[in-house]
Coordinates of C-alpha atoms in Angstrom, one line a residue:
Chain A
M1 CA 25.0 25.9 -48.6
A2 CA 25.8 23.8 -45.2
Q3 CA 29.4 24.0 -46.3
A4 CA 29.1 27.8 -47.0
R5 CA 27.8 28.4 -43.4
F6 CA 29.6 25.9 -41.1
G7 CA 32.8 25.5 -43.1
G8 CA 34.8 22.4 -43.5
L9 CA 35.1 20.0 -46.7
D10 CA 34.8 16.5 -45.3
W11 CA 31.0 16.3 -44.6
I12 CA 28.9 13.3 -43.7
D13 CA 25.6 13.7 -45.5
L14 CA 23.0 12.3 -43.3
S15 CA 20.3 14.4 -44.7
T16 CA 19.0 11.8 -47.1
G17 CA 17.7 8.1 -46.8
I18 CA 20.5 6.8 -49.1
N19 CA 22.3 3.8 -47.9
R20 CA 25.9 4.9 -47.3
T21 CA 27.6 1.3 -48.0
P22 CA 26.4 1.0 -51.7
F23 CA 26.4 -2.1 -53.8
S24 CA 29.8 -2.2 -55.5
L25 CA 29.7 -1.2 -59.1
P26 CA 30.0 -4.0 -61.7
S27 CA 32.6 -3.3 -64.4
L28 CA 30.9 -1.6 -67.2
P29 CA 31.5 -2.4 -70.9
A30 CA 32.0 0.7 -73.1
E31 CA 29.0 -0.1 -75.0
V32 CA 26.7 1.0 -72.0
W33 CA 28.0 4.4 -72.6
T34 CA 28.5 4.6 -76.3
A35 CA 25.3 2.9 -77.8
L36 CA 21.7 3.7 -76.9
P37 CA 20.4 1.3 -74.3
T38 CA 18.7 -1.6 -76.2
A39 CA 15.5 -3.2 -75.8
A40 CA 17.2 -6.3 -74.8
A41 CA 19.0 -4.8 -72.0
T42 CA 16.0 -3.4 -70.6
A43 CA 14.0 -6.6 -70.8
R44 CA 16.8 -8.3 -68.7
L45 CA 16.5 -5.5 -66.2
L46 CA 12.9 -5.9 -65.9
V47 CA 13.2 -9.8 -65.6
V48 CA 15.6 -9.5 -62.5
A49 CA 13.4 -6.4 -61.0
R50 CA 10.4 -9.0 -61.3
T51 CA 12.2 -11.3 -59.2
A52 CA 13.4 -8.8 -56.7
Y53 CA 10.1 -7.2 -56.5
R54 CA 8.3 -10.5 -56.3
S55 CA 6.1 -9.2 -59.0
Q56 CA 4.6 -10.3 -62.5
A57 CA 3.0 -7.0 -62.8
P58 CA 3.6 -4.9 -66.0
M59 CA 6.5 -2.6 -65.3
L60 CA 8.3 0.4 -66.4
A61 CA 12.0 1.3 -65.6
V62 CA 12.3 5.1 -65.3
G63 CA 15.3 7.5 -64.4
G64 CA 14.4 7.3 -60.5
A65 CA 11.4 7.2 -58.4
Q66 CA 11.3 11.1 -58.6
A67 CA 10.9 10.5 -62.4
A68 CA 7.9 8.4 -61.7
I69 CA 6.6 11.0 -59.3
Q70 CA 6.9 13.5 -62.2
L71 CA 4.9 11.1 -64.8
I72 CA 2.1 10.0 -62.2
P73 CA 0.1 13.3 -62.4
R74 CA -0.2 13.0 -66.2
I75 CA -1.6 9.6 -66.2
S76 CA -5.1 11.3 -66.4
A77 CA -6.7 14.6 -66.5
P78 CA -6.3 16.5 -63.3
A79 CA -9.1 15.9 -60.7
R80 CA -8.8 15.6 -57.1
A81 CA -5.9 13.9 -55.2
R82 CA -5.4 13.1 -51.7
I83 CA -2.1 12.4 -50.1
L84 CA -1.8 10.8 -46.6
A85 CA 0.7 13.5 -44.8
P86 CA 3.0 14.4 -43.6
T87 CA 5.2 12.7 -46.1
Y88 CA 7.6 13.2 -49.0
N89 CA 6.7 16.9 -50.5
E90 CA 7.4 16.2 -54.1
H91 CA 4.2 14.1 -54.6
A92 CA 2.0 17.2 -53.8
A93 CA 4.4 19.4 -55.7
A94 CA 4.0 17.4 -59.0
L95 CA 0.4 16.9 -58.6
R96 CA -0.4 20.4 -58.2
N97 CA 2.1 21.6 -60.8
A98 CA 0.1 19.4 -63.3
G99 CA -3.2 21.2 -62.2
W100 CA -4.5 18.7 -59.7
Q101 CA -6.4 19.7 -56.6
V102 CA -4.4 18.3 -53.7
E103 CA -5.7 17.6 -50.2
E104 CA -3.3 16.3 -47.3
V105 CA -5.1 14.0 -45.1
A106 CA -4.1 12.2 -41.9
S107 CA -5.6 8.8 -42.2
L108 CA -6.2 6.0 -44.8
A109 CA -9.9 6.4 -44.3
A110 CA -9.8 10.0 -45.5
L111 CA -8.2 9.1 -48.7
E112 CA -11.4 7.2 -49.7
G113 CA -13.1 8.7 -52.6
A114 CA -10.1 10.5 -54.0
D115 CA -9.6 10.3 -57.8
L116 CA -5.9 9.8 -57.1
A117 CA -4.6 8.7 -53.5
I118 CA -1.1 8.6 -52.5
V119 CA 0.6 6.7 -49.9
V120 CA 4.2 6.4 -49.1
N121 CA 4.8 3.0 -47.5
P122 CA 6.8 2.9 -45.2
N123 CA 6.3 6.7 -44.9
N124 CA 9.1 9.5 -45.0
P125 CA 9.8 10.9 -42.7
D126 CA 7.9 9.0 -39.8
G127 CA 8.4 5.5 -41.0
R128 CA 4.6 4.9 -40.6
C129 CA 3.6 1.5 -42.3
H130 CA 0.2 0.2 -43.6
A131 CA -0.6 -3.6 -43.8
R132 CA -1.1 -4.8 -47.6
E133 CA -4.7 -5.9 -46.7
D134 CA -5.5 -2.3 -45.5
L135 CA -4.1 -0.9 -48.7
L136 CA -5.9 -3.3 -50.9
R137 CA -9.2 -2.5 -49.2
L138 CA -8.5 1.2 -49.8
A139 CA -7.6 0.6 -53.5
I140 CA -11.2 -0.3 -54.4
K141 CA -12.3 3.0 -52.9
V142 CA -10.3 5.2 -54.8
G143 CA -9.9 5.9 -58.5
R144 CA -6.3 5.1 -58.6
L145 CA -4.0 4.2 -55.5
V146 CA -0.4 5.0 -56.0
V147 CA 1.9 3.4 -53.1
D148 CA 5.2 4.9 -53.2
E149 CA 7.6 2.1 -51.9
S150 CA 10.7 4.2 -51.9
F151 CA 11.9 2.7 -48.6
A152 CA 10.4 -0.8 -48.8
D153 CA 13.4 -2.9 -49.9
A154 CA 14.0 -4.2 -46.4
R155 CA 10.4 -4.8 -45.8
P156 CA 9.1 -7.2 -48.5
D157 CA 6.3 -8.2 -46.2
L158 CA 4.7 -4.7 -46.9
S159 CA 5.2 -4.6 -50.5
L160 CA 1.9 -4.5 -52.9
A161 CA 4.3 -5.0 -55.9
P162 CA 2.9 -8.5 -56.2
D163 CA -0.7 -6.9 -56.6
A164 CA 0.1 -4.1 -58.7
A165 CA -1.6 -5.7 -61.9
L166 CA -5.0 -5.6 -60.3
G167 CA -6.2 -2.5 -61.6
R168 CA -6.3 0.9 -59.8
L169 CA -3.1 0.3 -57.8
I170 CA 0.3 1.7 -58.9
V171 CA 3.5 0.9 -57.2
L172 CA 6.8 2.9 -57.2
R173 CA 9.9 1.6 -56.5
S174 CA 13.3 3.4 -55.9
F175 CA 16.8 1.7 -56.8
G176 CA 19.1 4.5 -55.7
K177 CA 18.1 4.4 -52.2
F178 CA 18.5 0.9 -50.6
Y179 CA 21.6 0.3 -53.1
G180 CA 23.4 3.3 -52.2
L181 CA 23.5 4.5 -55.8
A182 CA 21.3 7.5 -56.1
G183 CA 23.2 9.2 -58.8
A184 CA 22.5 6.4 -61.4
R185 CA 18.8 7.6 -61.5
L186 CA 16.7 4.3 -61.6
G187 CA 13.5 3.4 -60.4
F188 CA 10.3 1.4 -61.4
I189 CA 6.6 2.0 -62.0
L190 CA 4.4 -1.3 -61.6
G191 CA 0.8 -1.5 -62.5
P192 CA -1.9 -2.4 -64.7
E193 CA -1.1 -2.9 -68.4
A194 CA -3.1 0.0 -69.7
D195 CA -1.6 2.5 -67.1
I196 CA 1.9 1.1 -67.5
A197 CA 1.5 1.4 -71.4
T198 CA 0.3 5.2 -71.2
L199 CA 3.5 5.9 -68.8
T200 CA 5.5 4.1 -71.2
E201 CA 4.6 6.4 -74.0
M202 CA 5.1 9.4 -71.9
A203 CA 8.5 8.3 -70.9
G204 CA 9.6 7.8 -74.3
P205 CA 12.3 5.6 -75.6
W206 CA 15.5 5.6 -73.5
P207 CA 14.3 7.0 -70.4
V208 CA 17.0 5.2 -68.3
S209 CA 20.9 5.4 -69.0
G210 CA 22.9 2.4 -70.2
P211 CA 25.1 2.4 -67.1
A212 CA 22.0 2.4 -64.7
I213 CA 20.4 -0.5 -66.7
A214 CA 23.6 -2.7 -66.3
I215 CA 24.1 -1.6 -62.6
G216 CA 20.5 -2.2 -61.9
T217 CA 20.7 -5.6 -63.6
A218 CA 23.8 -6.8 -61.4
A219 CA 22.4 -5.3 -58.2
L220 CA 18.9 -6.4 -58.3
S221 CA 20.2 -10.1 -59.4
D222 CA 22.1 -10.2 -56.1
R223 CA 19.6 -11.4 -53.8
A224 CA 22.1 -12.4 -51.0
W225 CA 23.5 -8.8 -50.9
A226 CA 19.9 -7.5 -50.6
E227 CA 19.5 -9.9 -47.7
T228 CA 22.7 -9.1 -46.0
T229 CA 22.2 -5.3 -46.4
A230 CA 18.7 -5.4 -44.8
A231 CA 19.8 -7.1 -42.0
R232 CA 22.7 -4.9 -41.6
L233 CA 20.4 -1.9 -41.8
R234 CA 18.2 -3.0 -39.1
T235 CA 21.1 -3.5 -36.8
D236 CA 22.4 -0.1 -37.8
A237 CA 19.3 1.6 -37.3
A238 CA 18.9 0.0 -33.8
R239 CA 22.4 1.4 -33.1
L240 CA 21.6 4.8 -34.3
D241 CA 18.5 4.9 -32.0
A242 CA 20.5 3.9 -29.0
L243 CA 23.3 6.4 -29.9
V244 CA 21.1 9.4 -30.3
Q245 CA 18.7 8.5 -27.4
S246 CA 21.9 8.9 -25.3
A247 CA 22.1 12.3 -26.4
G248 CA 18.4 13.0 -25.1
W249 CA 16.6 12.9 -28.4
K250 CA 13.4 10.7 -28.5
H251 CA 13.1 8.1 -31.2
L252 CA 9.7 8.8 -33.2
G253 CA 10.0 6.4 -36.0
G254 CA 11.8 5.6 -39.3
T255 CA 12.8 2.9 -41.8
E256 CA 15.9 1.0 -42.2
L257 CA 17.4 3.8 -44.1
F258 CA 16.7 6.9 -42.0
R259 CA 15.4 7.6 -38.4
L260 CA 13.4 10.3 -37.2
Y261 CA 13.7 12.0 -33.8
D262 CA 12.1 14.4 -31.4
T263 CA 14.6 17.1 -30.2
P264 CA 13.7 20.1 -27.8
D265 CA 14.8 22.4 -30.9
A266 CA 15.3 20.8 -34.4
E267 CA 17.4 23.9 -35.7
A268 CA 19.9 23.7 -32.6
A269 CA 20.1 19.9 -32.9
R270 CA 20.8 20.2 -36.7
D271 CA 23.4 23.0 -36.2
R272 CA 25.0 21.1 -33.4
L273 CA 25.8 18.4 -35.7
A274 CA 26.6 20.7 -38.4
R275 CA 29.3 22.2 -36.6
H276 CA 30.9 18.6 -36.8
Q277 CA 30.4 18.5 -40.6
I278 CA 27.3 16.2 -40.1
W279 CA 24.2 17.5 -42.2
T280 CA 20.7 16.2 -41.3
R281 CA 17.2 17.0 -42.2
M282 CA 14.5 19.5 -40.6
F283 CA 11.1 19.8 -41.8
P284 CA 9.2 22.8 -42.4
Y285 CA 6.1 21.6 -40.5
S286 CA 7.8 20.7 -37.2
D287 CA 10.3 22.6 -35.1
R288 CA 11.2 19.6 -33.2
W289 CA 11.7 16.8 -35.7
L290 CA 15.3 15.9 -36.9
R291 CA 15.7 13.1 -39.5
L292 CA 19.1 11.2 -39.6
G293 CA 20.2 8.9 -42.2
L294 CA 22.5 5.9 -41.4
P295 CA 26.2 6.4 -40.8
G296 CA 28.0 4.0 -43.2
Q297 CA 31.9 3.2 -42.3
P298 CA 33.2 3.0 -38.9
A299 CA 34.7 6.4 -39.0
E300 CA 31.3 8.0 -39.7
W301 CA 29.9 6.4 -36.6
G302 CA 32.7 7.7 -34.6
R303 CA 32.3 11.1 -35.7
L304 CA 28.6 11.1 -35.1
A305 CA 29.0 9.9 -31.6
A306 CA 31.7 12.4 -30.8
A307 CA 29.2 15.3 -32.2
L308 CA 26.4 13.9 -30.0
R309 CA 28.6 14.0 -26.9
D310 CA 29.6 17.7 -27.5
Chain B
M1 CA 16.6 -8.5 -84.4
A2 CA 19.3 -8.1 -87.1
Q3 CA 21.3 -10.4 -85.4
A4 CA 18.6 -13.0 -85.1
R5 CA 17.9 -12.7 -88.8
F6 CA 21.4 -12.4 -90.3
G7 CA 23.5 -14.3 -87.6
G8 CA 27.0 -13.1 -86.4
L9 CA 28.2 -11.2 -83.1
D10 CA 30.3 -8.8 -84.0
W11 CA 28.2 -6.1 -85.8
I12 CA 28.8 -2.7 -86.9
D13 CA 25.9 -0.3 -86.0
L14 CA 25.6 2.3 -88.7
S15 CA 21.9 2.7 -88.3
T16 CA 22.3 5.7 -85.9
G17 CA 23.8 9.1 -86.1
I18 CA 26.0 8.5 -83.3
N19 CA 29.8 9.2 -83.5
R20 CA 31.6 5.9 -83.2
T21 CA 34.7 7.6 -82.0
P22 CA 33.5 8.8 -78.7
F23 CA 35.0 11.4 -76.3
S24 CA 37.0 9.3 -73.7
L25 CA 35.2 8.9 -70.4
P26 CA 36.8 11.1 -67.6
S27 CA 37.6 9.1 -64.4
L28 CA 34.3 9.3 -62.1
P29 CA 34.4 10.1 -58.5
A30 CA 32.4 7.5 -56.4
E31 CA 30.0 10.2 -55.5
V32 CA 28.6 10.7 -59.0
W33 CA 27.2 7.3 -58.4
T34 CA 26.3 7.3 -54.6
A35 CA 25.0 10.8 -54.1
L36 CA 22.0 12.5 -55.8
P37 CA 23.4 15.0 -58.3
T38 CA 24.0 18.4 -56.7
A39 CA 22.7 21.8 -57.7
A40 CA 26.2 23.1 -57.9
A41 CA 27.4 20.1 -60.2
T42 CA 24.4 20.9 -62.7
A43 CA 25.3 24.5 -62.5
R44 CA 28.8 23.7 -63.6
L45 CA 27.5 21.8 -66.5
L46 CA 25.3 24.5 -67.5
V47 CA 28.2 27.0 -67.4
V48 CA 30.2 24.7 -69.9
A49 CA 27.2 24.2 -72.1
R50 CA 26.4 27.9 -72.3
T51 CA 30.1 28.3 -73.6
A52 CA 29.9 25.2 -76.0
Y53 CA 26.5 26.4 -77.5
R54 CA 27.4 30.0 -77.4
S55 CA 24.1 31.0 -75.6
Q56 CA 23.3 32.8 -72.6
A57 CA 19.7 31.6 -72.8
P58 CA 17.8 30.0 -70.0
M59 CA 18.9 26.3 -70.2
L60 CA 17.7 22.9 -68.7
A61 CA 19.7 19.7 -68.8
V62 CA 17.6 16.6 -69.4
G63 CA 18.2 12.8 -70.0
G64 CA 18.7 13.1 -73.6
A65 CA 17.1 15.3 -76.5
Q66 CA 14.6 12.5 -76.5
A67 CA 13.5 13.3 -73.1
A68 CA 13.3 16.9 -74.4
I69 CA 11.1 15.7 -77.2
Q70 CA 8.8 14.1 -74.5
L71 CA 8.6 17.2 -72.3
I72 CA 7.7 19.8 -75.3
P73 CA 4.3 18.7 -76.0
R74 CA 3.3 19.2 -72.4
I75 CA 4.5 22.9 -72.4
S76 CA 1.1 24.0 -73.0
A77 CA -2.6 22.9 -73.7
P78 CA -2.5 20.7 -76.9
A79 CA -3.5 22.6 -80.0
R80 CA -2.4 22.7 -83.8
A81 CA 1.3 21.4 -84.3
R82 CA 3.0 21.3 -87.7
I83 CA 6.4 19.6 -88.4
L84 CA 8.5 19.9 -91.2
A85 CA 8.8 16.7 -92.7
P86 CA 10.1 14.0 -93.3
T87 CA 12.0 14.0 -90.1
Y88 CA 12.7 12.0 -87.0
N89 CA 9.4 10.6 -86.4
E90 CA 9.5 11.0 -82.2
H91 CA 8.4 14.5 -82.6
A92 CA 5.0 13.6 -84.1
A93 CA 4.5 10.6 -81.9
A94 CA 5.2 12.6 -78.8
L95 CA 3.0 15.4 -79.7
R96 CA -0.1 13.1 -80.9
N97 CA 0.4 11.1 -77.7
A98 CA -0.3 14.1 -75.7
G99 CA -3.1 15.2 -77.6
W100 CA -1.9 17.6 -80.3
Q101 CA -3.3 17.7 -84.0
V102 CA -0.1 17.3 -85.9
E103 CA 0.3 18.2 -89.7
E104 CA 3.5 17.2 -91.5
V105 CA 4.4 19.8 -94.3
A106 CA 7.0 20.1 -96.6
S107 CA 8.4 24.0 -96.3
L108 CA 9.1 26.3 -93.8
A109 CA 6.4 28.7 -95.1
A110 CA 3.9 26.0 -94.7
L111 CA 4.7 26.1 -90.8
E112 CA 3.3 29.5 -90.5
G113 CA 0.3 30.1 -88.3
A114 CA 0.9 26.7 -86.0
D115 CA 0.6 27.0 -82.5
L116 CA 3.8 24.8 -82.3
A117 CA 6.3 24.5 -85.3
I118 CA 9.0 21.9 -85.2
V119 CA 12.0 22.2 -87.2
V120 CA 15.0 19.8 -87.1
N121 CA 18.2 21.7 -88.2
P122 CA 20.2 20.1 -89.8
N123 CA 17.4 17.6 -90.6
N124 CA 17.4 14.0 -90.2
P125 CA 17.6 11.9 -92.5
D126 CA 18.1 14.3 -95.3
G127 CA 20.5 16.7 -93.9
R128 CA 18.3 19.9 -95.0
C129 CA 19.6 23.0 -93.5
H130 CA 17.8 26.2 -92.7
A131 CA 19.8 29.5 -92.1
R132 CA 19.3 31.4 -89.0
E133 CA 17.6 34.2 -90.5
D134 CA 15.0 32.3 -92.1
L135 CA 14.1 30.4 -88.8
L136 CA 14.1 33.7 -86.8
R137 CA 11.6 35.0 -89.3
L138 CA 9.4 31.9 -89.0
A139 CA 9.7 32.3 -85.1
I140 CA 7.5 35.4 -85.1
K141 CA 4.8 33.8 -87.4
V142 CA 4.2 30.6 -85.1
G143 CA 3.0 30.3 -81.3
R144 CA 6.1 28.6 -80.5
L145 CA 9.2 27.4 -82.9
V146 CA 11.1 24.2 -81.6
V147 CA 14.5 23.9 -83.5
D148 CA 15.9 20.3 -82.9
E149 CA 19.7 20.8 -83.3
S150 CA 20.5 17.3 -82.4
F151 CA 23.0 17.3 -85.4
A152 CA 24.3 20.6 -85.2
D153 CA 27.5 20.2 -83.2
A154 CA 29.6 20.5 -86.3
R155 CA 27.6 23.4 -87.7
P156 CA 27.7 26.3 -85.1
D157 CA 26.9 28.6 -88.0
L158 CA 23.4 27.3 -88.2
S159 CA 22.7 27.2 -84.6
L160 CA 19.9 29.3 -82.9
A161 CA 21.0 28.6 -79.4
P162 CA 22.4 32.2 -79.0
D163 CA 18.8 33.4 -79.9
A164 CA 16.8 31.1 -77.6
A165 CA 16.0 33.7 -75.0
L166 CA 14.2 35.9 -77.6
G167 CA 10.6 34.4 -76.8
R168 CA 8.7 31.8 -78.9
L169 CA 11.8 30.0 -79.7
I170 CA 13.1 26.7 -78.0
V171 CA 16.1 24.9 -79.0
L172 CA 17.0 21.3 -78.3
R173 CA 20.6 20.0 -78.2
S174 CA 21.8 16.3 -77.9
F175 CA 25.0 15.5 -76.1
G176 CA 25.2 11.8 -77.1
K177 CA 25.2 11.7 -80.8
F178 CA 28.4 14.2 -81.4
Y179 CA 30.2 12.9 -78.3
G180 CA 29.5 9.4 -79.1
L181 CA 28.1 8.6 -75.6
A182 CA 24.3 8.3 -76.5
G183 CA 24.0 5.6 -73.4
A184 CA 24.7 8.3 -70.9
R185 CA 21.4 10.1 -71.6
L186 CA 22.1 13.8 -71.8
G187 CA 20.5 16.6 -73.6
F188 CA 19.6 20.4 -73.3
I189 CA 16.7 22.7 -73.9
L190 CA 17.2 26.3 -74.4
G191 CA 14.5 28.8 -74.5
P192 CA 12.7 31.7 -72.7
E193 CA 12.8 31.9 -68.9
A194 CA 9.1 31.2 -68.5
D195 CA 9.2 28.2 -70.7
I196 CA 12.6 26.9 -69.3
A197 CA 10.9 27.4 -65.7
T198 CA 7.8 25.2 -66.8
L199 CA 9.9 22.5 -68.2
T200 CA 12.1 22.5 -65.1
E201 CA 9.0 21.9 -62.9
M202 CA 7.8 19.1 -65.2
A203 CA 11.5 17.3 -65.4
G204 CA 11.6 17.5 -61.6
P205 CA 14.9 17.4 -59.4
W206 CA 17.5 15.2 -60.6
P207 CA 16.6 14.6 -64.2
V208 CA 20.1 13.7 -65.2
S209 CA 22.3 11.2 -63.7
G210 CA 25.6 12.0 -61.7
P211 CA 27.8 10.4 -64.3
A212 CA 26.2 12.1 -67.3
I213 CA 26.6 15.5 -65.5
A214 CA 30.4 14.8 -64.8
I215 CA 30.9 13.4 -68.3
G216 CA 28.9 16.1 -70.1
T217 CA 31.0 18.6 -68.0
A218 CA 34.2 17.5 -69.1
A219 CA 33.3 16.7 -72.7
L220 CA 31.4 20.2 -73.3
S221 CA 34.8 22.1 -71.7
D222 CA 36.9 20.4 -74.2
R223 CA 36.5 22.6 -77.3
A224 CA 39.5 21.6 -79.1
W225 CA 38.1 17.8 -79.1
A226 CA 35.0 19.3 -80.6
E227 CA 36.7 21.1 -83.4
T228 CA 39.1 18.4 -84.1
T229 CA 36.1 16.1 -84.2
A230 CA 34.0 18.3 -86.4
A231 CA 36.9 18.5 -88.8
R232 CA 37.4 14.8 -88.7
L233 CA 33.8 14.1 -89.3
R234 CA 33.7 16.4 -92.3
T235 CA 36.3 14.3 -93.8
D236 CA 34.9 11.0 -93.0
A237 CA 31.5 11.8 -94.5
A238 CA 33.3 12.7 -97.8
R239 CA 35.2 9.6 -97.8
L240 CA 31.9 7.7 -96.9
D241 CA 30.2 9.3 -99.8
A242 CA 33.0 8.4 -102.2
L243 CA 32.9 4.8 -101.0
V244 CA 29.4 4.3 -101.3
Q245 CA 29.0 6.3 -104.8
S246 CA 31.7 3.8 -106.0
A247 CA 29.1 1.1 -105.2
G248 CA 26.4 2.8 -107.3
W249 CA 24.2 4.6 -104.8
K250 CA 23.6 8.2 -105.1
H251 CA 24.5 10.7 -102.2
L252 CA 21.1 12.6 -101.3
G253 CA 22.2 14.5 -98.2
G254 CA 23.2 14.1 -94.7
T255 CA 25.0 15.6 -91.8
E256 CA 28.4 15.1 -90.4
L257 CA 27.1 12.1 -88.3
F258 CA 25.1 10.2 -91.1
R259 CA 24.7 10.3 -94.8
L260 CA 21.6 9.5 -96.9
Y261 CA 21.7 7.6 -100.2
D262 CA 19.3 6.8 -103.0
T263 CA 19.6 3.0 -103.8
P264 CA 18.0 1.1 -106.4
D265 CA 16.1 -1.1 -103.6
A266 CA 16.4 0.0 -99.9
E267 CA 15.5 -3.3 -98.5
A268 CA 18.0 -5.2 -100.9
A269 CA 20.8 -2.5 -100.2
R270 CA 20.2 -2.9 -96.4
D271 CA 20.3 -6.7 -96.5
R272 CA 23.3 -6.8 -98.6
L273 CA 25.3 -4.9 -95.7
A274 CA 23.5 -6.7 -93.0
R275 CA 25.0 -10.1 -94.5
H276 CA 28.3 -8.5 -93.4
Q277 CA 27.0 -7.7 -90.1
I278 CA 26.6 -3.9 -90.7
W279 CA 23.4 -2.5 -89.9
T280 CA 21.8 0.5 -91.5
R281 CA 18.6 2.4 -91.6
M282 CA 15.4 2.4 -93.9
F283 CA 12.5 4.6 -93.8
P284 CA 9.0 3.5 -93.9
Y285 CA 8.1 6.5 -96.4
S286 CA 10.7 5.4 -99.0
D287 CA 11.8 2.1 -100.7
R288 CA 14.9 3.7 -102.0
W289 CA 16.6 5.7 -99.2
L290 CA 19.4 4.1 -96.9
R291 CA 20.9 6.0 -94.1
L292 CA 24.5 5.1 -92.9
G293 CA 26.3 6.5 -90.1
L294 CA 30.1 6.9 -90.2
P295 CA 32.4 4.0 -89.5
G296 CA 34.7 4.6 -86.7
Q297 CA 38.0 2.5 -86.3
P298 CA 39.8 1.5 -89.6
A299 CA 38.6 -2.0 -89.5
E300 CA 35.0 -0.7 -89.7
W301 CA 35.9 1.1 -92.9
G302 CA 37.6 -1.9 -94.3
R303 CA 34.6 -4.2 -93.5
L304 CA 32.2 -1.6 -95.1
A305 CA 34.3 -1.2 -98.1
A306 CA 34.3 -5.2 -98.6
A307 CA 30.8 -5.3 -98.1
L308 CA 30.1 -2.7 -100.7
R309 CA 32.2 -4.6 -103.3
D310 CA 30.4 -7.8 -102.5

């Protein structure tokens, strides 16, 4: 749609929080395409995921964090859900679609008493973070607490994955964002044994493709890549903040994979970058906020700098 | 498990109905891995799928026919389902898991009156086929009729895909079996607009990986490959029947992708082939039936012939 309106073919998509310097694809044996994924291959993936996420909790691999978001509302009969907002809008959409009464609230305290509470940590789009202790305290005051850690790869200190077997707590992890391979469709759900068993039955056999299992196993095994990438993303995030502030927009928050800025006019700001074939993200509930993912290759940084000077 | 018991590394897996001469993978641009699948790419896939399946019905691409089987029970509140049996056991499992009362029946007529009726056409494992007219007549006598056409690629004459917009009728298609790419996870649901809209909301955005969309688009566009492959599978199925009958087993039925045989003792027959590192499929409800997929490369035919002579 942006292409149709602004023209040009060589767009830089900064409208997502997907790492633009992806993990290099391993060579893929023919069998990952031709055969059904085996239980052994899935088990190997879960072994490396447990190390990467520092958790021995029961775990299910699914076709992306979004697939997890689609399953969560069906884990029990619909009741009253509360979501810490503003946040990624698909949680509310999936819950309402499954018949839940959904209330969006502004503080952790206001989540207490919900049958199902959702917290995205760090949050999208503002990067708000909650300490593990605060979330663990909340968990015992709700029916179930779902913590979406889609943007937590660079912040293992925040992660509740190690605590996800405790009961009432379910943790969602995204593979594609931090590893820059969102097209592969891979994510994980960690939680109490009974919940993971229910979700496993709902997901059915083979919810993840053979290539995604192979790539996920290679990528999550490579802890050096993860550490180097987390450090590089932190540096790049600071670089983006400096670049954008020089254009007069104010930094509001963000994670290592995207930054949120306050602009005088979000639509004008988005269109200004779009005229340089750089696509960014506005939000229906703000006429000032603009979210930018981090550029990848040097040429992308150069184009963004030029667009911001324009 | 077979490997652990019988040893050997170079197994031929004939326990599935997956074509062992797969469609050749197209070259995949980096974007199919790195970016989220776009609406445009999915739309292109559906255009070629509509041509391949000869249908203008509303259609949803999902991560395999199994993913469709997982979604179908959630299309409405659980009630009374009937399944034409014996057949692929995951239909009953998914329905029961979602709270449906499931009855397995032996004839089309016995499906009448069900809130949801399931027919696999051609059927797995016996290859039983039903004419389009019979199924269309049944469709108006049930709440919904789901026809699983996972093995119908070589039998377009049987397909109800062209009729799937009529209301009450939902058709499931598998990509991975006929194209020999089961690891990619791709399948389709065709049906009335309201049902496809409901299923689309339940599946959420990005239910299919970027590579699967690209591969599916290339493969389903290649009608010459499909016709050549259907003819080759028919020839190979007859060849397998002749080979196996020479070993004294009786042909019971099957499709172009697998054959069902009556043996004096299914377990002994399976183990006899397993000692030659050829894995086949038994069924819990028969101590005589053995199902074999079709060998692929010439060496696989040679090994099967040798094993059957042993």
